[in-house]
Coordinates of C-alpha atoms in Angstrom, one line a residue:
Chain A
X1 CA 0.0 0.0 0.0
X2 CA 1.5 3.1 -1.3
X3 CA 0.8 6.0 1.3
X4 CA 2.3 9.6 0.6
X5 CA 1.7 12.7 3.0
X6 CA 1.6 16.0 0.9
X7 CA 2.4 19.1 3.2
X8 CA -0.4 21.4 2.2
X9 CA -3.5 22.3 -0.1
X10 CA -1.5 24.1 -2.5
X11 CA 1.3 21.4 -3.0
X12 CA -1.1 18.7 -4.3
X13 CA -1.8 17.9 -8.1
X14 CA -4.4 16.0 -9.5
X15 CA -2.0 13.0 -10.3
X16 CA -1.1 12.7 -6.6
X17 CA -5.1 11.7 -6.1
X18 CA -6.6 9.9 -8.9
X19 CA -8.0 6.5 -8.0
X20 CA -6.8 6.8 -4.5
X21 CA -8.3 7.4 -1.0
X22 CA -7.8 11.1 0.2
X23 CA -8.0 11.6 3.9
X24 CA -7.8 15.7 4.5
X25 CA -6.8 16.8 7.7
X26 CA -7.1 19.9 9.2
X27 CA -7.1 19.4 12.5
X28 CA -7.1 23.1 14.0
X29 CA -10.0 22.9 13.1
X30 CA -12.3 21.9 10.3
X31 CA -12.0 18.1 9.8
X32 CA -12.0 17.8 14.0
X33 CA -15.7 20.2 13.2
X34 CA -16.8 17.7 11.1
X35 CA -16.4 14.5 12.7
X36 CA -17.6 16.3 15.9
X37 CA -20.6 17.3 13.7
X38 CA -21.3 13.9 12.3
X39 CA -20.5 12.3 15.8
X40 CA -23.4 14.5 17.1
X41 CA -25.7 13.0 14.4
X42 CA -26.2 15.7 11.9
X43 CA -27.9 14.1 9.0
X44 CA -24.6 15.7 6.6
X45 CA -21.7 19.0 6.3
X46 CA -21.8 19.6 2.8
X47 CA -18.3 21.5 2.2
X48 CA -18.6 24.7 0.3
X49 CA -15.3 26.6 -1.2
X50 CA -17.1 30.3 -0.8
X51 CA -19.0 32.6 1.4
X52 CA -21.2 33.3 -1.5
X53 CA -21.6 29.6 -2.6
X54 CA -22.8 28.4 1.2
X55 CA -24.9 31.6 1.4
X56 CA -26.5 30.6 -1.9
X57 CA -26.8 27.2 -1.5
X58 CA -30.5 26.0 -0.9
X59 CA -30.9 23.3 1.6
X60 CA -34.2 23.1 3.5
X61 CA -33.2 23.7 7.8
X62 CA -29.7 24.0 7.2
X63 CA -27.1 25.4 9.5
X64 CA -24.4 27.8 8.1
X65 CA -20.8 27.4 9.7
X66 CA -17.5 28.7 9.3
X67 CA -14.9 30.9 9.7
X68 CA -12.8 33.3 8.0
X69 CA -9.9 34.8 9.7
X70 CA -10.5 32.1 12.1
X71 CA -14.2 34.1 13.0
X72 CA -17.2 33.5 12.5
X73 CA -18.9 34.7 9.5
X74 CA -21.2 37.5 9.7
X75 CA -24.7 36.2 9.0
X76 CA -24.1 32.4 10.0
X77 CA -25.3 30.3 12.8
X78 CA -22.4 29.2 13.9
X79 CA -18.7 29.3 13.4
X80 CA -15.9 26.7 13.1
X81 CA -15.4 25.1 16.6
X82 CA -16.5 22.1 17.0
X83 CA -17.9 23.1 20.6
X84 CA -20.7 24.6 18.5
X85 CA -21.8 21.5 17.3
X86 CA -21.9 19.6 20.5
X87 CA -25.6 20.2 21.0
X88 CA -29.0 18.0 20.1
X89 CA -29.9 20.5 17.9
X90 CA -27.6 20.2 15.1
X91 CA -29.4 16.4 15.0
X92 CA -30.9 15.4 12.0
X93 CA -29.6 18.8 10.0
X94 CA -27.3 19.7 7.0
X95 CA -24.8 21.9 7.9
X96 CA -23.1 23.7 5.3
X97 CA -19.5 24.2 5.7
X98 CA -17.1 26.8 4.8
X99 CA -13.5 27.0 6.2
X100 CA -10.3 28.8 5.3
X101 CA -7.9 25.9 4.1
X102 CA -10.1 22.8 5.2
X103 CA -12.6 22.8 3.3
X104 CA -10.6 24.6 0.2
X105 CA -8.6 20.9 0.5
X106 CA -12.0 18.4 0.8
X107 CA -12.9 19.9 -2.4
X108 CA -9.7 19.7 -4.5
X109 CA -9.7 16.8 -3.8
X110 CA -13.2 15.5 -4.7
X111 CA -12.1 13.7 -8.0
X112 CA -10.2 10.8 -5.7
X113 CA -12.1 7.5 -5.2
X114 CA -12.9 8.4 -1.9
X115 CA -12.3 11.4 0.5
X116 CA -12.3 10.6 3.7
X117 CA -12.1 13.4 7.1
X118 CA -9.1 12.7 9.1
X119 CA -8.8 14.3 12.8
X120 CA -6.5 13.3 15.9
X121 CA -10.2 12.7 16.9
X122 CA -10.9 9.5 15.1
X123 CA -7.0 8.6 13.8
X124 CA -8.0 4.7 14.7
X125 CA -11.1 4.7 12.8
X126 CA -10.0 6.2 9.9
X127 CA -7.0 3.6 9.5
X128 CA -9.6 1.1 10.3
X129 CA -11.4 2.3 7.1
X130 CA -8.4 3.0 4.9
X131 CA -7.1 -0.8 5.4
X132 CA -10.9 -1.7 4.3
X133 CA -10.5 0.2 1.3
X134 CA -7.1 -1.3 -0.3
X135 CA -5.9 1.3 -2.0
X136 CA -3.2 3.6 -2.5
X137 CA -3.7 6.9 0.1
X138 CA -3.0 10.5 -0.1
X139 CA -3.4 11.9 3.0
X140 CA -3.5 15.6 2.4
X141 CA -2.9 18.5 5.2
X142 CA -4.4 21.4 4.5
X143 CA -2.0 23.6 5.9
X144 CA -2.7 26.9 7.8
X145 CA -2.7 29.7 5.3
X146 CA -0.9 28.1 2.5
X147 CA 2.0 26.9 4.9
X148 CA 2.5 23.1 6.3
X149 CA 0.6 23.2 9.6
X150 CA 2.7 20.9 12.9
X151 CA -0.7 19.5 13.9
X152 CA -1.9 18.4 10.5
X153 CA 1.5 17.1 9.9
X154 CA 1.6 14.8 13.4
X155 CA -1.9 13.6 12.8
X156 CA -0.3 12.1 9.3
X157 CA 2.4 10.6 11.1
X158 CA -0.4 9.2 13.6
X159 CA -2.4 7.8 10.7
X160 CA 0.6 5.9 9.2
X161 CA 1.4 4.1 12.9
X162 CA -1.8 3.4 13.4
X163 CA -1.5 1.9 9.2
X164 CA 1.2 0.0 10.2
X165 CA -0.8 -1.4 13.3
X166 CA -3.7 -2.6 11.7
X167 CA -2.6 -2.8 7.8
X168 CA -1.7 -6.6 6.7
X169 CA -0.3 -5.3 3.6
X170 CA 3.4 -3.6 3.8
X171 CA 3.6 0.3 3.8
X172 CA 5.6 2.2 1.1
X173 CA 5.6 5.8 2.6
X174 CA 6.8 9.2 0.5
X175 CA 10.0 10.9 2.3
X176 CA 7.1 13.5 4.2
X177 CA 5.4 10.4 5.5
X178 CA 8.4 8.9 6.9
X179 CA 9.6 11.8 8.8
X180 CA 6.1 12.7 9.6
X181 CA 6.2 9.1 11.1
X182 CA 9.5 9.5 12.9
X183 CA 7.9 12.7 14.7
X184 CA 4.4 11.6 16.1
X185 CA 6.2 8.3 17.4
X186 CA 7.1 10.6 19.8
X187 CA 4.2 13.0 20.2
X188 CA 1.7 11.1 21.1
X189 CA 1.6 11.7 24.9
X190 CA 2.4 15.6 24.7
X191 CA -0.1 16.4 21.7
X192 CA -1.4 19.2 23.1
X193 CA 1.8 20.7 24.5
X194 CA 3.4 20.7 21.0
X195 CA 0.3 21.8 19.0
X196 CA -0.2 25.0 21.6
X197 CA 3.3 26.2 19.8
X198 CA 2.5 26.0 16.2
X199 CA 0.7 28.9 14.4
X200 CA -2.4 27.9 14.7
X201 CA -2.2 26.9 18.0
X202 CA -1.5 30.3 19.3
X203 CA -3.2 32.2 17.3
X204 CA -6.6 30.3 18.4
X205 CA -5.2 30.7 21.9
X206 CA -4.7 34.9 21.1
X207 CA -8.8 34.2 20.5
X208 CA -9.5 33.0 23.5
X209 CA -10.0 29.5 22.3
X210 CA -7.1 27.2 24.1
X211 CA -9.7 24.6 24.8
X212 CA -10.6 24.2 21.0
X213 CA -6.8 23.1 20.7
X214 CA -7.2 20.9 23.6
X215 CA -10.2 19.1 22.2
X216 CA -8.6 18.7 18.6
X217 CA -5.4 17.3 20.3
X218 CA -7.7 13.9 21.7
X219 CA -6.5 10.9 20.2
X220 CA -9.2 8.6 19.1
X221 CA -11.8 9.9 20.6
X222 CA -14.4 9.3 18.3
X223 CA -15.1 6.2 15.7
X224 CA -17.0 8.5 12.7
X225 CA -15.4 8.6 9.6
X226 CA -17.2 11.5 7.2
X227 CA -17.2 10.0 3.8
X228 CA -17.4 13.0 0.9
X229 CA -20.1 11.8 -1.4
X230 CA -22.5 13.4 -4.4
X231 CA -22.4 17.1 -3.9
X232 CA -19.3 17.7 -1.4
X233 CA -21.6 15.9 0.9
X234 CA -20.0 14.4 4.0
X235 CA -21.5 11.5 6.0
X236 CA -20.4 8.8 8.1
X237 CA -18.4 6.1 6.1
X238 CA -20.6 2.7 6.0
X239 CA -18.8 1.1 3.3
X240 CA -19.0 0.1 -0.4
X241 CA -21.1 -2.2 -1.5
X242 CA -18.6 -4.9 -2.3
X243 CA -16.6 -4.4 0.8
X244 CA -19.6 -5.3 2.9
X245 CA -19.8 -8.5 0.4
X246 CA -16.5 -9.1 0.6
X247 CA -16.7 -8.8 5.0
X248 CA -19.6 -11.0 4.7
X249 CA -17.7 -14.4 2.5
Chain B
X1 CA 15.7 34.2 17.1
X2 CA 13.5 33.3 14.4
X3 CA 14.6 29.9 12.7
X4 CA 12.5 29.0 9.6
X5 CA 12.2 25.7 7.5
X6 CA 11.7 25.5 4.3
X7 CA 10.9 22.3 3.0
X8 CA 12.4 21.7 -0.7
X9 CA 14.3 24.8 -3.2
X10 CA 11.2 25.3 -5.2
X11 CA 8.8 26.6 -1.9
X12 CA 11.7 29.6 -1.1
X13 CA 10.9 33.4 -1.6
X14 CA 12.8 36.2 -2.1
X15 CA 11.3 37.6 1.1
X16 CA 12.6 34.1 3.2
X17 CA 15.8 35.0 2.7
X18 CA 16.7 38.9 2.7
X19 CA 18.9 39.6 5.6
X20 CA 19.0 36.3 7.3
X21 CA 22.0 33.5 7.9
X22 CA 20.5 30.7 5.5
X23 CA 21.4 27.1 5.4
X24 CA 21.6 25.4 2.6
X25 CA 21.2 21.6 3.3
X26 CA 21.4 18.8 0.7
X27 CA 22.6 15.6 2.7
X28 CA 22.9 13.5 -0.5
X29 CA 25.0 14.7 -1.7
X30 CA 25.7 18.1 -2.1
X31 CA 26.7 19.8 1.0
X32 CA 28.2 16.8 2.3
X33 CA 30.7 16.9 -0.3
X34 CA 31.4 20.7 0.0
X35 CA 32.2 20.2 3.5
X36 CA 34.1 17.3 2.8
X37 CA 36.6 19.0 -0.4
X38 CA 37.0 22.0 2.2
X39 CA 38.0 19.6 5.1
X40 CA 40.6 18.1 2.5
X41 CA 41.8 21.4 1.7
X42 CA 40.2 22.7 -1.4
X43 CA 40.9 25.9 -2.0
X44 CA 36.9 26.7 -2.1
X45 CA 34.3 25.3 -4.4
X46 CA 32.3 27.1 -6.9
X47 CA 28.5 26.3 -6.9
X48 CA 27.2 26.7 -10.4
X49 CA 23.8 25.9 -12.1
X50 CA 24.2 23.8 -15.2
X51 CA 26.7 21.9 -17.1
X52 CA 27.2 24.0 -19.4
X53 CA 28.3 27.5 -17.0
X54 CA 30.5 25.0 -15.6
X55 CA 32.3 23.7 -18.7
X56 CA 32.7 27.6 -19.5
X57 CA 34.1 29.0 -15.9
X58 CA 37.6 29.7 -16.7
X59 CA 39.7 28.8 -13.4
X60 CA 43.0 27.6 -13.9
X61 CA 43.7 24.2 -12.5
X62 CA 40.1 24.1 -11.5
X63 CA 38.4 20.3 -10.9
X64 CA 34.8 19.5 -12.5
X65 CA 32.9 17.7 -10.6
X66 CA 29.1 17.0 -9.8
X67 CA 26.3 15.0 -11.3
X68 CA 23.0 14.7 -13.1
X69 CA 20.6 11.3 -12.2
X70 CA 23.3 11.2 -9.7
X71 CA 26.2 9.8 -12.3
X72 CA 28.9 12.1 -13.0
X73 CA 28.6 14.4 -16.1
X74 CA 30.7 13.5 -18.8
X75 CA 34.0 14.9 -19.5
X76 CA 33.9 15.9 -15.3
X77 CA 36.9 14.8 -13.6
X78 CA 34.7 13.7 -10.4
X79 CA 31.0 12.9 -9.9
X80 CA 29.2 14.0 -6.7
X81 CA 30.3 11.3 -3.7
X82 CA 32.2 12.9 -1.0
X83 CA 34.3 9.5 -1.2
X84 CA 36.0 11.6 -4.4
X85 CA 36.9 14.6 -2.4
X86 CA 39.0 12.8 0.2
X87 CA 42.3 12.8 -1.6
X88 CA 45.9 15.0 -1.6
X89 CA 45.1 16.0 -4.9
X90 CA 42.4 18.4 -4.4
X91 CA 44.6 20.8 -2.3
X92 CA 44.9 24.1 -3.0
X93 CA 42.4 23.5 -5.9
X94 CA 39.2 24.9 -7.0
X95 CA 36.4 22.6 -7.6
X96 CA 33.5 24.0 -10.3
X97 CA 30.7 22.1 -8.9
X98 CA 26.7 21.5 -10.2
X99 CA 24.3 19.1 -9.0
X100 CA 20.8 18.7 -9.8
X101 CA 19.2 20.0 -6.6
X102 CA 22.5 21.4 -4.3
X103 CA 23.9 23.9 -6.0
X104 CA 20.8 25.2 -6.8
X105 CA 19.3 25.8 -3.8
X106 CA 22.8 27.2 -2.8
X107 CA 23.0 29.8 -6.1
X108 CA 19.0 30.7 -5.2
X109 CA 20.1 31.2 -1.3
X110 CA 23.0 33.5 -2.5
X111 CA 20.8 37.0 -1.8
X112 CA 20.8 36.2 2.0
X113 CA 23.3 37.9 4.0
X114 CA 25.2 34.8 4.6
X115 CA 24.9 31.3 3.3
X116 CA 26.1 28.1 4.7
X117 CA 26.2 24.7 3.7
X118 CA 24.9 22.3 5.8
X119 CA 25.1 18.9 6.5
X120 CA 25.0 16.1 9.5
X121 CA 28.7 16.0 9.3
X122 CA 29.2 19.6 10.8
X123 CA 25.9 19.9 12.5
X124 CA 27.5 21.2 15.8
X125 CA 29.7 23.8 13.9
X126 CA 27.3 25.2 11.6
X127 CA 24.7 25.6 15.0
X128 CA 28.0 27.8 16.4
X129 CA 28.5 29.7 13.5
X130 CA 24.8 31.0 13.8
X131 CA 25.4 31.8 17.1
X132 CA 28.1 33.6 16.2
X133 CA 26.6 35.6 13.5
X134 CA 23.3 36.3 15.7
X135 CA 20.6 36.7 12.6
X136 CA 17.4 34.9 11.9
X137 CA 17.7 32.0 10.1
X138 CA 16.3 30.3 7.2
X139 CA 17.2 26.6 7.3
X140 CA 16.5 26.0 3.5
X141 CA 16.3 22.3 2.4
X142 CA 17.0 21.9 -1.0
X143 CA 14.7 18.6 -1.1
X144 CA 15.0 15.4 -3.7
X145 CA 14.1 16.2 -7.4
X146 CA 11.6 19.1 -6.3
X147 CA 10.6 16.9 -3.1
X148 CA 10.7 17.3 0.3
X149 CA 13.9 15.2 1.1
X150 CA 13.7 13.2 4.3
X151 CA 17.4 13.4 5.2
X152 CA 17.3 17.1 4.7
X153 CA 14.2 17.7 6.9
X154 CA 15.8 15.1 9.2
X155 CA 19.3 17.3 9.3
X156 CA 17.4 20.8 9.7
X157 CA 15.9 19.3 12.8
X158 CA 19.1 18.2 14.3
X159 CA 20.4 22.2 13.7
X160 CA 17.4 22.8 15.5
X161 CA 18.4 20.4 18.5
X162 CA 22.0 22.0 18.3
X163 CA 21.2 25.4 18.3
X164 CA 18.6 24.5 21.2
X165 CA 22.0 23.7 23.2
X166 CA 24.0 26.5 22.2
X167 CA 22.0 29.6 21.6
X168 CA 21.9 32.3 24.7
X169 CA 18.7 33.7 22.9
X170 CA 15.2 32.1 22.5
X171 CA 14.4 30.3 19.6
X172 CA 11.1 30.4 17.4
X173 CA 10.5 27.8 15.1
X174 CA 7.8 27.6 12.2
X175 CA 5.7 24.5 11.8
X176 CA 7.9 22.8 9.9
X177 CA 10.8 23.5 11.9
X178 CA 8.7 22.3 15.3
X179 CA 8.4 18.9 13.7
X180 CA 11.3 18.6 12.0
X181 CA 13.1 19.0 15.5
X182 CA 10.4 16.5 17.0
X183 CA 11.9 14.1 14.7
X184 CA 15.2 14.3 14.5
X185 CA 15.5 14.7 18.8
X186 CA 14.5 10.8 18.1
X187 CA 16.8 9.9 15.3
X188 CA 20.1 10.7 16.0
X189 CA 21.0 7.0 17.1
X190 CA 19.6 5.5 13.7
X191 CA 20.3 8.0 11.1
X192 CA 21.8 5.7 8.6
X193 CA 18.9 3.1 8.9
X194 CA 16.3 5.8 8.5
X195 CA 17.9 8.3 5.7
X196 CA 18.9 4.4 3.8
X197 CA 14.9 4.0 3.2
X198 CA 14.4 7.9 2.0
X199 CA 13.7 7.9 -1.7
X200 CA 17.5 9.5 -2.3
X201 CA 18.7 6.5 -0.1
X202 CA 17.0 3.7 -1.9
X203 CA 18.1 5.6 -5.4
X204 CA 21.9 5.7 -3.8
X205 CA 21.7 1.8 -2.8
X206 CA 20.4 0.6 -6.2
X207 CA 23.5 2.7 -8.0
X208 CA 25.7 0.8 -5.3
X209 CA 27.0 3.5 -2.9
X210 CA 25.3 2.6 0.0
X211 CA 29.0 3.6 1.4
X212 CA 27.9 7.4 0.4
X213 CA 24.7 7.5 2.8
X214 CA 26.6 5.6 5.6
X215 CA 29.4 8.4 5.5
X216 CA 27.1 11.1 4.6
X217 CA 24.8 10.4 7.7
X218 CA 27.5 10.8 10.7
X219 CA 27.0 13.8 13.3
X220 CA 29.6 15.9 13.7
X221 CA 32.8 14.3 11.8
X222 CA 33.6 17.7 10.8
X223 CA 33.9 21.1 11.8
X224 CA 34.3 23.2 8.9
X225 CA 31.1 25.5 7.5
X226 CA 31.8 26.5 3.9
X227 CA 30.2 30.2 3.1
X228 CA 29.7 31.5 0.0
X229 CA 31.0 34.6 -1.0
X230 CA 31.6 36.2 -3.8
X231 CA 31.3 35.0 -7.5
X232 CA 29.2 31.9 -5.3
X233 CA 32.8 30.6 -4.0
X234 CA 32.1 28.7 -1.0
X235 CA 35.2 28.7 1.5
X236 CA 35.8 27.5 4.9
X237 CA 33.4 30.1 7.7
X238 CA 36.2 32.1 9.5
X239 CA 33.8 34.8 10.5
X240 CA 33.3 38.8 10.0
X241 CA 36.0 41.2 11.0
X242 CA 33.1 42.9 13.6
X243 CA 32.2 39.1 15.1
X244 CA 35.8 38.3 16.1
X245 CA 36.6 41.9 17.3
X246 CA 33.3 41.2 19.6
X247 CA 34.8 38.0 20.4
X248 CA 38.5 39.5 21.8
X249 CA 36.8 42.1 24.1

């Protein structure tokens, strides 16, 4: 299984992601949002590049979310931490999505096979998934503001231990991957130490919102994994068809 | 003191460099060799771009040497393995130098206020020479074939770690840098076994010169820091007239 990490949005090119499974990760914070979201049984996040587009977009009871600047937008229910989406009533509901670099990345990379949401949150179940699906993965930071982002970087390097855990197919990992690898090793106990350093870390914690980068930093607390379907529409991954069948032989 | 990481040649701007001490690291091959002709007493080594400026620089007695798809370039007197550099002969001499990724990150560094080549073979000496010369820092990775090179990342990190030990002022890292260090403060006792699986290491193996990654990935054999100066004529660091009048008082 051929497993590269690319280092942000900007960096990756549509050969790096044809036919393969794409898990985005943007841990501070819109992938962790989503997987909260999903967790919290909203019916779907559909991701939406634009202010404009989600403001246009016509979906009956649907919540607007997201940030710019790392605020919320004027005119939107909510905003992008995923404390927002801890409640009952986000149950049932669409929330449309629109994030900085996060959900700029879920939507380049929309032509892959599948497009999974990747978080510190969920790093277990998301292997869990990948090794179901047999292919080659991409698994793409998003960055924060066009640069290579620490805690998207150590969740990759999470991902691929946990891979090499679970996987029964050997690992061929890109030279990002294996030094990505080499550093969460290490990281795990002291997540939230070393992701209160990088940018994004303190400039959430500038806003007031430490305990946003304390809840991303959670390893596997959560087993949803938000599958990008028709429409940039994310749900909880179930499985294809002829995996199930396959499971089921 | 602000220490950034960039990650391969093509990511650096103008703006990275202007005014800073940068760091030019290419592991394999490039700056290990440059340390290691200077160490043997080459009278410096000029970095040049392409074959052909090379074959044109008129210096008299000057050696050729570097490589393209890491083989040396033909009618070059030596190809690009340090192994070449470690004889009587090249004393005194000038070598005209060009490899696919080193001396170009070196030539596009060459705006910076001063430019060292880096390597893990004079990791402590090129972490005192920044002390010494007290500017922020870019530690530029020239990367693998417009890649993110593994052994590069892994050697900016161990900078990192050494400037950690000898700097008197604080040091702030980007995100790169932050987990860059994270994972080399964990490699230093298997360097050769990790930089042997990078894609330059397993290109190196299959050409047979394993021996160049084995030498190339020992800490601290050397203590010489090329800089470049003028003309791009790198030359063993002995510091600025105003540094080592600081230094007697």
């Amino acid at each position: 299984m051929r497993v590269d990490v690319v280092g942000n949005v900007n960096e990756v090119r549509r050969m790096d992601i044809a036919g393969r499974c794409v898990v985005v990760i943007d841990v501070l914070r819109t992938t962790s949002t989503i997987v909260t979201a999903l967790a919290y049984d909203a019916a779907d996040v559909i991701a939406v590049e634009t202010v404009p587009q989600a403001k246009q977009l016509n979906v009956k009871d649907a919540i607007r979310g997201g940030e710019r600047f790392d605020k919320k937008i004027t005119g939107f229910e909510v905003g992008n931490s995923p404390y927002e989406y801890m409640t009952p009533s986000i149950a049932g509901k669409t929330i449309i999505l629109t994030t900085t670099d996060g959900t700029r990345a879920l939507i380049k990379a929309s032509k892959a096979k599948h497009v999974l949401a990747g978080s510190f949150l969920n790093v277990q179940a998301v292997a869990s998934v990948l090794c179901e699906l047999r292919r080659d993965i991409l698994l793409l930071c998003a960055g924060d503001q066009d640069e290579f982002a620490m805690e998207d970087g150590l969740c990759a390097g999470s991902i691929i231990e946990e891979l090499y855990r679970q996987s029964p197919f050997p690992i061929m990992l890109n030279d990002l991957g294996l030094v990505l690898h080499q550093a969460a090793t290490h990281a795990e106990d002291k997540l939230p130490d070393l992701v209160r350093v990088s940018a994004g870390g303190r400039r959430l914690e500038r806003l007031g919102r430490m305990h946003d980068v304390t809840y991303c930093t959670q390893l596997n607390l959560l087993d949803c994994v938000p599958e990008m379907g028709e429409g940039n529409r994310m749900q909880p991954f179930r499985g294809t068809r002829k995996e199930r069948m396959f499971k089921l032989l």
